CSV table of C-alpha atoms in Angstrom, one decimal:
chain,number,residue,atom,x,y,z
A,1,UNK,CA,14.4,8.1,-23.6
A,2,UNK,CA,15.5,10.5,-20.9
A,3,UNK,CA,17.6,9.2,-18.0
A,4,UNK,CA,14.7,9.6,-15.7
A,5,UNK,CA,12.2,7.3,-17.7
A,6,UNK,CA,14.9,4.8,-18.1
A,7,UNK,CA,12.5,1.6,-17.2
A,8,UNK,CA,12.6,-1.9,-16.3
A,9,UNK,CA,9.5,-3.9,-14.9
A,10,UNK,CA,11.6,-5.2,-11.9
A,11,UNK,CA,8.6,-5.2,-9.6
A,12,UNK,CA,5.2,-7.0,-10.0
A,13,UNK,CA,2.0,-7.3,-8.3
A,14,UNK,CA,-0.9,-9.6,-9.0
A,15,UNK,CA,-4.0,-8.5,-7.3
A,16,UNK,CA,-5.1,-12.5,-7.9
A,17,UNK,CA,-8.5,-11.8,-6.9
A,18,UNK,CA,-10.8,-8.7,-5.3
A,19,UNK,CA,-12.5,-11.3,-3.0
A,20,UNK,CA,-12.3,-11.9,0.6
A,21,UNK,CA,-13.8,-14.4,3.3
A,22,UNK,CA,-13.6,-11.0,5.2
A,23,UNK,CA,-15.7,-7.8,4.6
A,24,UNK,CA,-13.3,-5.2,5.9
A,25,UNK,CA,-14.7,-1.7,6.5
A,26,UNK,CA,-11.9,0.2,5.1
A,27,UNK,CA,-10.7,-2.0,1.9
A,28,UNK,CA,-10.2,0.2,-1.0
A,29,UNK,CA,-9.8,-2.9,-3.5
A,30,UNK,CA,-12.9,-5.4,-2.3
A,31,UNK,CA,-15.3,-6.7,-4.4
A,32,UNK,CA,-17.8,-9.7,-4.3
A,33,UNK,CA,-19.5,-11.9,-7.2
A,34,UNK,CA,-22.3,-9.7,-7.7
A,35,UNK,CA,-20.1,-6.4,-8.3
A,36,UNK,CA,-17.8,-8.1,-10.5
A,37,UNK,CA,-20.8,-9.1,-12.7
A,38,UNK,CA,-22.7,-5.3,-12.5
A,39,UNK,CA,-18.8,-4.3,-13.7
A,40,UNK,CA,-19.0,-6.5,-16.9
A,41,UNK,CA,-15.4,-8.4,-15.8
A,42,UNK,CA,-14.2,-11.6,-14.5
A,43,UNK,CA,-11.2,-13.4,-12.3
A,44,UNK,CA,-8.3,-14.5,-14.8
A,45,UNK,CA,-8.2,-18.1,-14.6
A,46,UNK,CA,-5.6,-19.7,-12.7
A,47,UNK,CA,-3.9,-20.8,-16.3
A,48,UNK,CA,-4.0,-17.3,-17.6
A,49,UNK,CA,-1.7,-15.7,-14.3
A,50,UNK,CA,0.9,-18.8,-14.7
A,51,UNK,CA,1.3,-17.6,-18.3
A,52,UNK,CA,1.4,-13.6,-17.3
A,53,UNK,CA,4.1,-15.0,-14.7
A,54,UNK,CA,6.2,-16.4,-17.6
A,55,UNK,CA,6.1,-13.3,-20.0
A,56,UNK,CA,6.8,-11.4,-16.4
A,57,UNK,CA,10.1,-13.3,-15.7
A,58,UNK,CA,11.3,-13.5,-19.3
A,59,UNK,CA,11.1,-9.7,-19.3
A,60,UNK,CA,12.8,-9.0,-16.1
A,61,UNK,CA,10.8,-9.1,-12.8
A,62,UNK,CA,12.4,-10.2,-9.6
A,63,UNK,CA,10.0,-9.4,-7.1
A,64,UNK,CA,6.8,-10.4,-7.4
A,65,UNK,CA,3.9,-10.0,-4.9
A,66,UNK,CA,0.5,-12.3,-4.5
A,67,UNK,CA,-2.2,-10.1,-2.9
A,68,UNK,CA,-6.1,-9.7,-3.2
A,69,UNK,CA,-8.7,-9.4,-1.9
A,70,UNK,CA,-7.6,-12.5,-0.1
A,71,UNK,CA,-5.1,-14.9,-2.2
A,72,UNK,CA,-6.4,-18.3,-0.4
A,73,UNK,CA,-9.9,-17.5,-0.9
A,74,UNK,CA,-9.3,-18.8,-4.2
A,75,UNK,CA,-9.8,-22.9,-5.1
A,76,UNK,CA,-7.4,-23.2,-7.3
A,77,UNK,CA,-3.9,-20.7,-5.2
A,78,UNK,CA,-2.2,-23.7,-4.7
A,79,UNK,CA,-1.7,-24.6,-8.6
A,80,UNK,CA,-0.9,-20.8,-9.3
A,81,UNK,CA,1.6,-20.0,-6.3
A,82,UNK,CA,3.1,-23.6,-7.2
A,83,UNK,CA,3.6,-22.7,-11.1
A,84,UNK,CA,4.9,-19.3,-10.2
A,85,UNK,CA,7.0,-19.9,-7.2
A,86,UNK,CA,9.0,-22.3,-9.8
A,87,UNK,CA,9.9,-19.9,-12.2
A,88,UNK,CA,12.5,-17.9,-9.9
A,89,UNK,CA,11.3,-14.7,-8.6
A,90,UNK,CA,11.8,-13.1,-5.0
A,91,UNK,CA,8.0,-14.1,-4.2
A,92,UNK,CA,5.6,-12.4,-1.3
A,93,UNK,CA,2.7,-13.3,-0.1
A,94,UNK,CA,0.2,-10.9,1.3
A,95,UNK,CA,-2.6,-12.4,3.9
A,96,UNK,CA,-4.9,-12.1,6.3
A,97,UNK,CA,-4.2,-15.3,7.6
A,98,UNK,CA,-7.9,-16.8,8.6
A,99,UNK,CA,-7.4,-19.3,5.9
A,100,UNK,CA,-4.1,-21.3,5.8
A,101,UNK,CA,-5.3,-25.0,5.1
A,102,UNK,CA,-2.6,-27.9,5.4
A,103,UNK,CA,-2.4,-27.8,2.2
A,104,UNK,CA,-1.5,-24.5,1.8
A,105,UNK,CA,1.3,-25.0,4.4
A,106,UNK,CA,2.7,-28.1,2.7
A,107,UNK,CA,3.4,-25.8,-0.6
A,108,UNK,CA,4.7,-23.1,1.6
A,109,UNK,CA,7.5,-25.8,3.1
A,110,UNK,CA,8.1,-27.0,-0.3
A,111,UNK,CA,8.5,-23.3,-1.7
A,112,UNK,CA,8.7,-21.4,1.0
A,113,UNK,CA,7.7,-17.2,0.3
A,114,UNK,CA,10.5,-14.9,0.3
A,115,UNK,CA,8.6,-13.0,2.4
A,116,UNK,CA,5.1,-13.0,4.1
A,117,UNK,CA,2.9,-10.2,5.1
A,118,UNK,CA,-0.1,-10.8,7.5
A,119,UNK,CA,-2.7,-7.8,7.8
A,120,UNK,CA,-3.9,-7.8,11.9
A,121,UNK,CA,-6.8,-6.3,12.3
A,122,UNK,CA,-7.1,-6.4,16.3
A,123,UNK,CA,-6.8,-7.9,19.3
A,124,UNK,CA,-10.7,-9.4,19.5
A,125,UNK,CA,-13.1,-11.3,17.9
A,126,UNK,CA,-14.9,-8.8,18.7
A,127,UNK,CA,-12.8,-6.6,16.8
A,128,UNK,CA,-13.1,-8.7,14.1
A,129,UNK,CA,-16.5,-9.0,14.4
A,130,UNK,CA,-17.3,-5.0,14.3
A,131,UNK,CA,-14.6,-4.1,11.4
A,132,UNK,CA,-14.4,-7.5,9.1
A,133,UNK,CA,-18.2,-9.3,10.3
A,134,UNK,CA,-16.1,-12.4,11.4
A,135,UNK,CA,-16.8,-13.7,14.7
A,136,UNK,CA,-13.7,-15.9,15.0
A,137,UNK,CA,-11.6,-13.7,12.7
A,138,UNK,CA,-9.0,-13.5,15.6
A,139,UNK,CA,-9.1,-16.7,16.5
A,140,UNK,CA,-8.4,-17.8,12.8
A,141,UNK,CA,-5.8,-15.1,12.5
A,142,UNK,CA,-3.7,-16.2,16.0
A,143,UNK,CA,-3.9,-20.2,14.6
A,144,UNK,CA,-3.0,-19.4,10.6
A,145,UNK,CA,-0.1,-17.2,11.9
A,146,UNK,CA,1.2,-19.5,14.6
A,147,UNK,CA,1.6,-21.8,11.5
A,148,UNK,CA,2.9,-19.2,8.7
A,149,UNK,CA,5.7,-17.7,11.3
A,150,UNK,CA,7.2,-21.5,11.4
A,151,UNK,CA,8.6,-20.8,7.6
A,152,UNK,CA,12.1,-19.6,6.7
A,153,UNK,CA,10.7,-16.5,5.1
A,154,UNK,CA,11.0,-13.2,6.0
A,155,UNK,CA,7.8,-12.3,8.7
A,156,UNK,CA,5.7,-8.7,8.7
A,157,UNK,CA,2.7,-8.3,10.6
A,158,UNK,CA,0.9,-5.3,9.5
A,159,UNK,CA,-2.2,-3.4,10.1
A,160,UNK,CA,-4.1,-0.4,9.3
A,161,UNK,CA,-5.6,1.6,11.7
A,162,UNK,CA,-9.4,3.0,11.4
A,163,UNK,CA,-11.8,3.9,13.8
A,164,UNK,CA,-12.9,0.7,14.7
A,165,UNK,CA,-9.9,-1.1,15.7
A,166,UNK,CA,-7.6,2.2,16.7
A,167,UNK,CA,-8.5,1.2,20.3
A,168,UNK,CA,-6.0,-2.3,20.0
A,169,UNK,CA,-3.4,-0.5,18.5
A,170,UNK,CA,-1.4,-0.6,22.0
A,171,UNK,CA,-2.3,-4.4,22.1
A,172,UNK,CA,-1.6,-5.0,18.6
A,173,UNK,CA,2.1,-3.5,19.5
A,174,UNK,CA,2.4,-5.7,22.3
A,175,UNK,CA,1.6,-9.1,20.7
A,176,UNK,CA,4.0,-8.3,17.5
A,177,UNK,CA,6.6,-7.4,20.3
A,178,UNK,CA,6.0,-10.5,22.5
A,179,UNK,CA,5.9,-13.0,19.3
A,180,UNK,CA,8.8,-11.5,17.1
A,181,UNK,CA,10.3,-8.8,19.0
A,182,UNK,CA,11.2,-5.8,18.5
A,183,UNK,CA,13.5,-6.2,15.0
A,184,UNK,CA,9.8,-7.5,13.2
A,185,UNK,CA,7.8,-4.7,15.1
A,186,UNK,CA,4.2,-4.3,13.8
A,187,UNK,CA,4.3,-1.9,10.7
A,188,UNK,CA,1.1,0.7,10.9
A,189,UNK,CA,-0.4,1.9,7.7
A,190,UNK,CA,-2.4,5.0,8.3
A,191,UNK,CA,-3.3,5.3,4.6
A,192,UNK,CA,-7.4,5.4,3.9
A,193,UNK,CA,-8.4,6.6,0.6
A,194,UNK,CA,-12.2,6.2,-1.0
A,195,UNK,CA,-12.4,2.7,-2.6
A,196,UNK,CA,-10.2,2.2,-6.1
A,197,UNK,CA,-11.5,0.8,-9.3
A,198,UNK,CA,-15.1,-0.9,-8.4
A,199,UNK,CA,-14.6,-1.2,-4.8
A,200,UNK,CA,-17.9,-1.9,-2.8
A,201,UNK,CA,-16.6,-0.6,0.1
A,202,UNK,CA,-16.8,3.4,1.9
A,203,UNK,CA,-13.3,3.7,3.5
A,204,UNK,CA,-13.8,7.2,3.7
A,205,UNK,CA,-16.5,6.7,6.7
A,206,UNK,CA,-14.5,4.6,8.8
A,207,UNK,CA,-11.1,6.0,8.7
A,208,UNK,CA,-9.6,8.3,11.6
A,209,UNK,CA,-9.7,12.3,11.4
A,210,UNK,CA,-6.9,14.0,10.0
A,211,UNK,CA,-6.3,14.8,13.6
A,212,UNK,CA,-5.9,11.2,15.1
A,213,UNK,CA,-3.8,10.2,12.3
A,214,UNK,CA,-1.3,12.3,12.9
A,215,UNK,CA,-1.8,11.1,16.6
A,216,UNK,CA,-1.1,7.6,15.7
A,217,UNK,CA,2.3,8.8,14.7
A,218,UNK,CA,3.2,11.2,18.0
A,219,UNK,CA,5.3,8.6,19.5
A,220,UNK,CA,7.7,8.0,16.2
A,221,UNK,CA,8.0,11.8,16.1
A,222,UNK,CA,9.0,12.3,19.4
A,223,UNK,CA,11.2,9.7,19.0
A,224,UNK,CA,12.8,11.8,15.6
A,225,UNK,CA,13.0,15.1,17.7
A,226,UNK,CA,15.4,13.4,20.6
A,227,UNK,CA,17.2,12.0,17.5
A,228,UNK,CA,17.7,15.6,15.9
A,229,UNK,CA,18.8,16.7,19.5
A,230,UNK,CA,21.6,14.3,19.6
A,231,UNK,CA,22.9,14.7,16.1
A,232,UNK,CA,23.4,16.9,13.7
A,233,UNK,CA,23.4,14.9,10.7
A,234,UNK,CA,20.1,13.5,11.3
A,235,UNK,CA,18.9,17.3,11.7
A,236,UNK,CA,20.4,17.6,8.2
A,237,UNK,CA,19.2,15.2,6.8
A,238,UNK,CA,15.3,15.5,8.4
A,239,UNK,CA,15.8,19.0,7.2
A,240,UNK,CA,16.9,17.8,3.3
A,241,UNK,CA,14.3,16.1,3.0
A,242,UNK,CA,11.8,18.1,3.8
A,243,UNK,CA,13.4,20.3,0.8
A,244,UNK,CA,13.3,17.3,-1.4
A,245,UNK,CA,10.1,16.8,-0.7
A,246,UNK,CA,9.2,20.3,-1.1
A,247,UNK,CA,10.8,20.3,-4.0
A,248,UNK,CA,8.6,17.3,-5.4
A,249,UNK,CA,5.4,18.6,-4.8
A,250,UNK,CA,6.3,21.7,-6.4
A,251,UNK,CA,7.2,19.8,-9.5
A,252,UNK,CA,7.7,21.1,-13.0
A,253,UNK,CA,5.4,21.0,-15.9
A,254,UNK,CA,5.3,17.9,-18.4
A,255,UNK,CA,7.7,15.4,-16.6
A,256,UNK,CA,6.4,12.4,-15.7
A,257,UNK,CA,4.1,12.5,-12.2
A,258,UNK,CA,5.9,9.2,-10.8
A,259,UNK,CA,9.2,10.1,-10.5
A,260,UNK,CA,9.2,9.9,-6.7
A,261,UNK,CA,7.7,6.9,-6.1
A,262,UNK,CA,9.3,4.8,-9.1
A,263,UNK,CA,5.3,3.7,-9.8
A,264,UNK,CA,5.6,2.3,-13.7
A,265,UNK,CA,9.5,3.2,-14.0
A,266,UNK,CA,10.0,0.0,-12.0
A,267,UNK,CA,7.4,-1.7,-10.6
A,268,UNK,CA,3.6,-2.1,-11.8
A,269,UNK,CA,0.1,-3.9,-10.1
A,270,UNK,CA,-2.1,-6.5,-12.1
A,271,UNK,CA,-5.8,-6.0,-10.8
A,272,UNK,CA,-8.1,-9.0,-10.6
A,273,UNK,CA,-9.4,-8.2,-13.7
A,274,UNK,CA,-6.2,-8.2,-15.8
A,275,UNK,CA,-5.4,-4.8,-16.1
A,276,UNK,CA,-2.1,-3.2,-15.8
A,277,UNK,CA,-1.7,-0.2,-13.9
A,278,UNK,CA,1.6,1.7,-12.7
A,279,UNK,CA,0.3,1.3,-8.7
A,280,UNK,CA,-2.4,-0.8,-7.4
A,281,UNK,CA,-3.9,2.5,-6.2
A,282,UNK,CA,-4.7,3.7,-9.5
A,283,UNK,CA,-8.0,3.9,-11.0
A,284,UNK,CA,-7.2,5.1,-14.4
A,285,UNK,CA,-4.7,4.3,-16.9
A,286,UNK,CA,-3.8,0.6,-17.8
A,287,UNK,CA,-3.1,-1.5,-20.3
A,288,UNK,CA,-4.3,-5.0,-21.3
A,289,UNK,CA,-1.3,-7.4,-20.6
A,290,UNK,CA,-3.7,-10.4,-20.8
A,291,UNK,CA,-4.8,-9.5,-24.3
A,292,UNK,CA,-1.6,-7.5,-25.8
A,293,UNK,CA,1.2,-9.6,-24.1
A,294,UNK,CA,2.8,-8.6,-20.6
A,295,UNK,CA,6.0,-7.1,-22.5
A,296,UNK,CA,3.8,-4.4,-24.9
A,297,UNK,CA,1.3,-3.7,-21.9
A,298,UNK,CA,4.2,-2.8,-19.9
A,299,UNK,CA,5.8,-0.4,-23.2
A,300,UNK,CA,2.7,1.3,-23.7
A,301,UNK,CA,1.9,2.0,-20.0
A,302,UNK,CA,2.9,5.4,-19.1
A,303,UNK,CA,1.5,6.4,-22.1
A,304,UNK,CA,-1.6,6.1,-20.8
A,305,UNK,CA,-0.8,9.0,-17.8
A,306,UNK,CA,-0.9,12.6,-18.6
A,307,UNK,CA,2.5,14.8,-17.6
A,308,UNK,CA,2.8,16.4,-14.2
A,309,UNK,CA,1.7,19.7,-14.1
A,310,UNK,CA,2.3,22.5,-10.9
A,311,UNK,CA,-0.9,22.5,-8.8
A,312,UNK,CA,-0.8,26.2,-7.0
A,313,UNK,CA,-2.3,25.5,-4.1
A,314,UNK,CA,0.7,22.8,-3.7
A,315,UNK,CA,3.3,25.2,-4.4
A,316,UNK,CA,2.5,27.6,-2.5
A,317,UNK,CA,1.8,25.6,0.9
A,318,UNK,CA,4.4,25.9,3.6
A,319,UNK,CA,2.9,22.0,4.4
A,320,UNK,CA,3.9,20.4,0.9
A,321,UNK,CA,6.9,19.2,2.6
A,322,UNK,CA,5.1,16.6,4.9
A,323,UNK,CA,2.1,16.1,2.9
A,324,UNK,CA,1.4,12.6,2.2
A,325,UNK,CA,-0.7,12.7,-0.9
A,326,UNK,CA,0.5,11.7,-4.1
A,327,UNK,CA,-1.3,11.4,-7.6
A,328,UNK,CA,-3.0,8.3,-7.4
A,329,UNK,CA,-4.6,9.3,-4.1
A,330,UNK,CA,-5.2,12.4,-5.3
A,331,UNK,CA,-7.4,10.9,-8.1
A,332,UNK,CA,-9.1,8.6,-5.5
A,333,UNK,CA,-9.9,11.4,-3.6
A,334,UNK,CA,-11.1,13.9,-5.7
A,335,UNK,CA,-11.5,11.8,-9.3
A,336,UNK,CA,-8.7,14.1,-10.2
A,337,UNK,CA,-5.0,13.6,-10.9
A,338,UNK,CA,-4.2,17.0,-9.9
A,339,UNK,CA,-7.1,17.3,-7.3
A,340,UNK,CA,-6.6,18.4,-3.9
A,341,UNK,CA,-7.6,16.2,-1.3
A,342,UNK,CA,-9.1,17.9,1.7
A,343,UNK,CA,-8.5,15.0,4.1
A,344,UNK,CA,-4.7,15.1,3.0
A,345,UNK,CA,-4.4,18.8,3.4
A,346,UNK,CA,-5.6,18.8,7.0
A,347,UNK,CA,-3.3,15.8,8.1
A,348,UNK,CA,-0.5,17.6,6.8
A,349,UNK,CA,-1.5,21.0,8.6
A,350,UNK,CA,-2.1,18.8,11.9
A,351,UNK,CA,1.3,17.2,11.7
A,352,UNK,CA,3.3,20.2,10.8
A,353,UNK,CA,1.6,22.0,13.9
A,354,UNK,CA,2.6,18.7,16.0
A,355,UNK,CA,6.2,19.0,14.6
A,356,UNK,CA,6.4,22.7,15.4
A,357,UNK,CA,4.8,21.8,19.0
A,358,UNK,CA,7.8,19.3,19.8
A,359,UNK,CA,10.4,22.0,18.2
A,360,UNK,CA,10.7,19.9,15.5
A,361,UNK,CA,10.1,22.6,13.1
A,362,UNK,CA,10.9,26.3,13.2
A,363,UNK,CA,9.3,28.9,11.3
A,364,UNK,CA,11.6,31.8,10.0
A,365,UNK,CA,8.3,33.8,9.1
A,366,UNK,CA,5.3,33.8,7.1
A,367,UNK,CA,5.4,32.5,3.8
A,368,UNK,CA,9.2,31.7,4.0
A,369,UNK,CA,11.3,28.1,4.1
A,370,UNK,CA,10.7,26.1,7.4
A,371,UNK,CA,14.2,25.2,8.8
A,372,UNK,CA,14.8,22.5,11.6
């Protein structure tokens, strides 16, 4: 094996269920009772994830998260997080928050999360309301976090913006700055693809234009540009890696697509359904760790992904170097591994114009290198 597929399944994720007590517009992953029974599948049992979890630690994981769907929406969390938060691993614990029970929080004080995300979705209930169809969703979210911040573990509040709630983004700021300050600031996820592996959900109809995506990111760029201004080796190194990442999208035929992001060198998602994938944004290529054994699913996984291969419209855009896309959302997107997502190649047009508007980015002329 070549130095660059050197692997090690250091970091998990089990997507405990697709379910929700929320119906969020713009969930990629979502699904109810009646689509997991048109799909032919089922849940793992609660029995079946504590015995994944041991195979997981004996070959190797660390960090292990516990996302959905929504984890608490399950009867039976409690006995799984229990069983798995005793076997060792760095655990975290993604949320939404609107159903922390005492009983939740008397496990949580016992074995406390390395780390807990909570998704915000707004300011409202109304909010909630228009983008989730919970009337008290805020309510529920401002009382389940008041309780989850009490915990020694680490604390991110995150959100992801779409047309419906864009609107309380400043407020959204402002609460995470008021309650944690500024060293947990709120942590914006822009990222919208069309729903992944059965999702009942359109995503695609609710999230912003190109255009106001890049918007939502203006004020971090102008912050970066009166960084460049004031040192050098931030200019150097803004301007690196725009090369690096030029360099990436150009790629090189048969290597292995993930070698930027580490997806199934290092780290690998468990869907609801038991399968494993590389990332949990995948919508082909797993293996059966449930049926095969964790530690053969996890040998035979990249098997299951073809080898990169150049795509020319990628190599030769002068806007690879900020593009966002990558292969799994370039198979959401287009049902293609090698597709090319319109939406992606607008946002990327849109925020090189935006970089070259703040003097960010200078052209030397048509068709040649960008520099800063």
């Amino acid at each position: 094996m070549s130095n660059e597929l050197r692997r090690f399944p250091l970091n998990g994720t089990f997507e405990l269920t697709g379910r929700c007590n929320l119906s969020c517009k713009m969930c990629l992953v979502r699904v109810d009772q009646k689509r997991i029974r048109e799909l032919g599948m089922r849940e793992r049992t609660a029995d079946e994830w504590i015995r994944l979890a041991e195979q997981a630690a004996g070959a190797g994981t660390l960090n292990l998260l516990l996302t959905g769907g929504e984890v608490m929406v399950r009867p039976d969390f409690c006995e799984i997080y229990e069983a798995i938060a005793k076997m060792g691993f760095l655990l975290t614990v993604y949320t939404n928050a609107t159903l922390v029970t005492d009983k939740v929080m008397e496990l949580f004080r016992r074995y406390p999360p390395h780390k807990i995300g909570v998704t915000m979705y707004g300011t409202s209930n109304e909010t909630y309301r228009r983008l989730s169809g919970c009337g008290d969703g805020y309510e529920r979210f401002l009382q389940g976090t008041e309780l989850l911040r009490k915990l020694p573990s680490l604390f991110e509040l995150r959100t992801t913006i779409v047309k419906e709630n864009v609107e309380d983004l400043p407020a959204m700021k402002a609460y995470a700055a008021q309650k944690f300050g500024d060293e947990k600031a709120l942590h914006i996820s822009r990222f919208v693809s069309k729903a992944v592996r059965g999702g009942i959900c359109r995503p695609e109809e609710v999230r912003l234009s190109p255009e106001e995506s890049v918007r939502c990111t203006e004020s971090y760029l102008l912050e970066l540009q009166e960084e460049i201004a004031r040192s050098e080796a931030k200019r150097i190194a803004f301007s690196q890696e725009l090369f690096t990442r030029r360099e990436a999208k150009d790629g090189e035929e048969g290597r292995c697509m993930f070698l930027a992001c580490r997806a199934g060198l290092d780290q690998y998602a468990v869907d609801w359904a038991g399968r494993m994938y590389a990332c949990g944004l995948m919508t082909q290529g797993y293996t059966d760790p449930f049926e095969d054994g964790f530690a053969y699913a996890w040998e035979h996984l990249m098997e299951q992904y073809p080898l990169s291969k150049v795509i020319p419209e990628c190599r030769d855009c002068k806007y690879a170097g900020i593009c966002e896309t990558c292969p799994a959302n370039r198979l959401a997107e287009t049902g293609d591994w090698f597709g090319v997502p319109e939406y992606a190649c607008r946002e990327a047009e849109y925020k090189y114009q935006l970089l070259k508007n703040i003097g960010v980015i200078h052209e030397r002329g048509e068709n040649n290198e960008e520099r800063i």
